[in-house]
Each structure stands twice: as structure tokens, then as C-alpha cells.
Amino acid sequence: MNGVLGERRGSQQRAYATLGALLDRAGAEQLPVISWTITDGGSGPTLVGECNATDPIQRQDDFEVWRHALGAEAWPNGLRREGRVHLHAATTNEEGVVINIAADVFDEET
């Protein structure tokens, strides 16, 4: 059991270090401020960046800026469901941390 817990703890520490590097980069490159979550759904260390600006155009712009900065692959046309489009892009860094960027745009905002 300690091996599994130690492995998960190590995964979270790698994600934490990656988040620190991303925040440093955001400051240096003037990238938009977005919300970050560290997760471990059993598939390894994952960071989720949520673009949640109040203005829907800004939200989409923040998504695109981060996507380009990370070289993340976007789902074509997003995922449409229940009156919204979920924009999603993902990449994996050299430490094996998956970095997801996401934004939701609701039909009434377009």
C-alpha cells in the first residue's frame, strides 16, 4: 500500500512543480490568469486549467492563448452538449504531467 501512496504523492509533487513553473511562465509572458487544479484520477499527474473569465470572448481568448503557449492539441470544434460548447486542449510535459486547458461557452453568450 505504501508503494501506491508514495507513487501518487510523487505524481502530485510533479504536478505541483509543473504548476509552479507554469505560474512563473505566466508572469514572465503575461499569460492570462486562469484557475488551476491538481488531480490524480489514477492515470497519473494532471493539471487542469479552467478559463473562466466573465466575458465569453475573453474566456475563449484566454483558452487560445494558453493552448498556443503550451502547444496543446485541441479537440476540433469543442464538445457540444446541453446548450454549451466545452473547449478542451491537452498536452503532456517532459515530466509526464498531463496539462489540460478548458473553457465553457454557453449558447446564450455567442
XYZ file of C-alpha atoms in Angstrom:
110
model
C 0.000 0.000 0.000
C 2.819 2.455 0.788
C 4.181 1.957 -2.720
C 0.901 3.088 -4.280
C 0.545 6.010 -1.903
C 4.144 7.033 -2.433
C 3.662 6.854 -6.192
C 0.532 9.016 -6.051
C 2.270 11.502 -3.751
C 5.177 11.685 -6.186
C 2.740 12.281 -9.046
C 1.114 15.137 -7.174
C 4.514 16.641 -6.365
C 5.450 16.582 -10.067
C 2.145 18.270 -10.914
C 2.761 20.852 -8.185
C 6.243 21.611 -9.554
C 4.808 21.890 -13.053
C 2.161 24.309 -11.817
C 4.842 26.463 -10.194
C 6.766 26.581 -13.467
C 3.593 27.469 -15.386
C 2.784 30.292 -12.980
C 6.326 31.643 -13.334
C 5.976 31.450 -17.105
C 2.551 33.137 -16.977
C 4.075 36.081 -15.141
C 7.061 36.355 -17.474
C 4.999 36.022 -20.668
C 1.913 37.927 -19.470
C -0.329 34.884 -19.951
C -3.910 35.239 -18.683
C -4.755 34.320 -15.118
C -6.830 31.126 -15.038
C -7.885 28.679 -12.315
C -5.725 25.583 -11.805
C -6.493 22.235 -10.196
C -4.098 19.373 -9.484
C -5.744 15.995 -9.939
C -4.797 12.355 -9.995
C -7.591 10.278 -11.400
C -5.465 7.165 -11.223
C -3.935 7.852 -14.621
C -1.057 9.948 -13.330
C -0.407 13.576 -12.503
C -2.775 16.003 -14.174
C -3.210 19.760 -14.125
C -6.480 21.281 -15.254
C -6.517 24.952 -16.205
C -10.022 26.454 -16.376
C -10.530 29.625 -18.369
C -13.451 31.201 -16.587
C -13.370 34.917 -17.353
C -16.800 36.521 -17.040
C -16.714 37.797 -20.616
C -17.220 34.869 -23.037
C -14.935 36.344 -25.692
C -12.185 36.820 -23.106
C -12.767 33.251 -21.922
C -12.225 31.935 -25.453
C -9.215 34.196 -25.976
C -7.649 33.013 -22.694
C -8.165 29.408 -23.823
C -6.445 30.057 -27.155
C -3.524 31.940 -25.577
C -2.836 29.102 -23.147
C -3.370 26.447 -25.809
C -0.804 28.097 -28.073
C 1.643 28.738 -25.219
C 1.598 25.054 -24.288
C 1.401 23.703 -27.822
C -1.643 21.763 -26.648
C -3.792 19.784 -29.061
C -7.416 20.981 -29.081
C -10.490 18.896 -29.658
C -11.766 20.053 -33.065
C -14.811 22.335 -32.663
C -15.074 21.559 -28.958
C -17.649 19.277 -27.430
C -21.252 20.445 -27.843
C -23.867 19.472 -25.282
C -26.724 20.927 -23.300
C -26.533 24.453 -24.676
C -22.798 24.897 -24.396
C -19.513 24.224 -26.122
C -16.746 22.749 -23.993
C -13.352 23.778 -25.394
C -10.591 21.391 -24.393
C -6.901 21.028 -25.225
C -4.270 18.743 -23.737
C -0.551 18.116 -23.748
C 1.916 16.119 -21.663
C 5.168 17.679 -20.465
C 8.573 16.013 -20.188
C 7.896 15.011 -16.548
C 4.794 13.078 -17.617
C 2.324 15.619 -16.245
C -0.807 15.925 -18.369
C -1.879 19.554 -18.758
C -5.492 20.199 -19.758
C -6.886 23.603 -20.671
C -10.657 24.025 -20.739
C -13.335 26.685 -21.226
C -17.110 26.532 -21.484
C -19.052 28.859 -23.746
C -22.821 28.827 -23.437
C -25.134 29.295 -26.433
C -26.686 32.431 -24.930
C -23.217 34.014 -24.785
C -22.482 33.644 -28.501
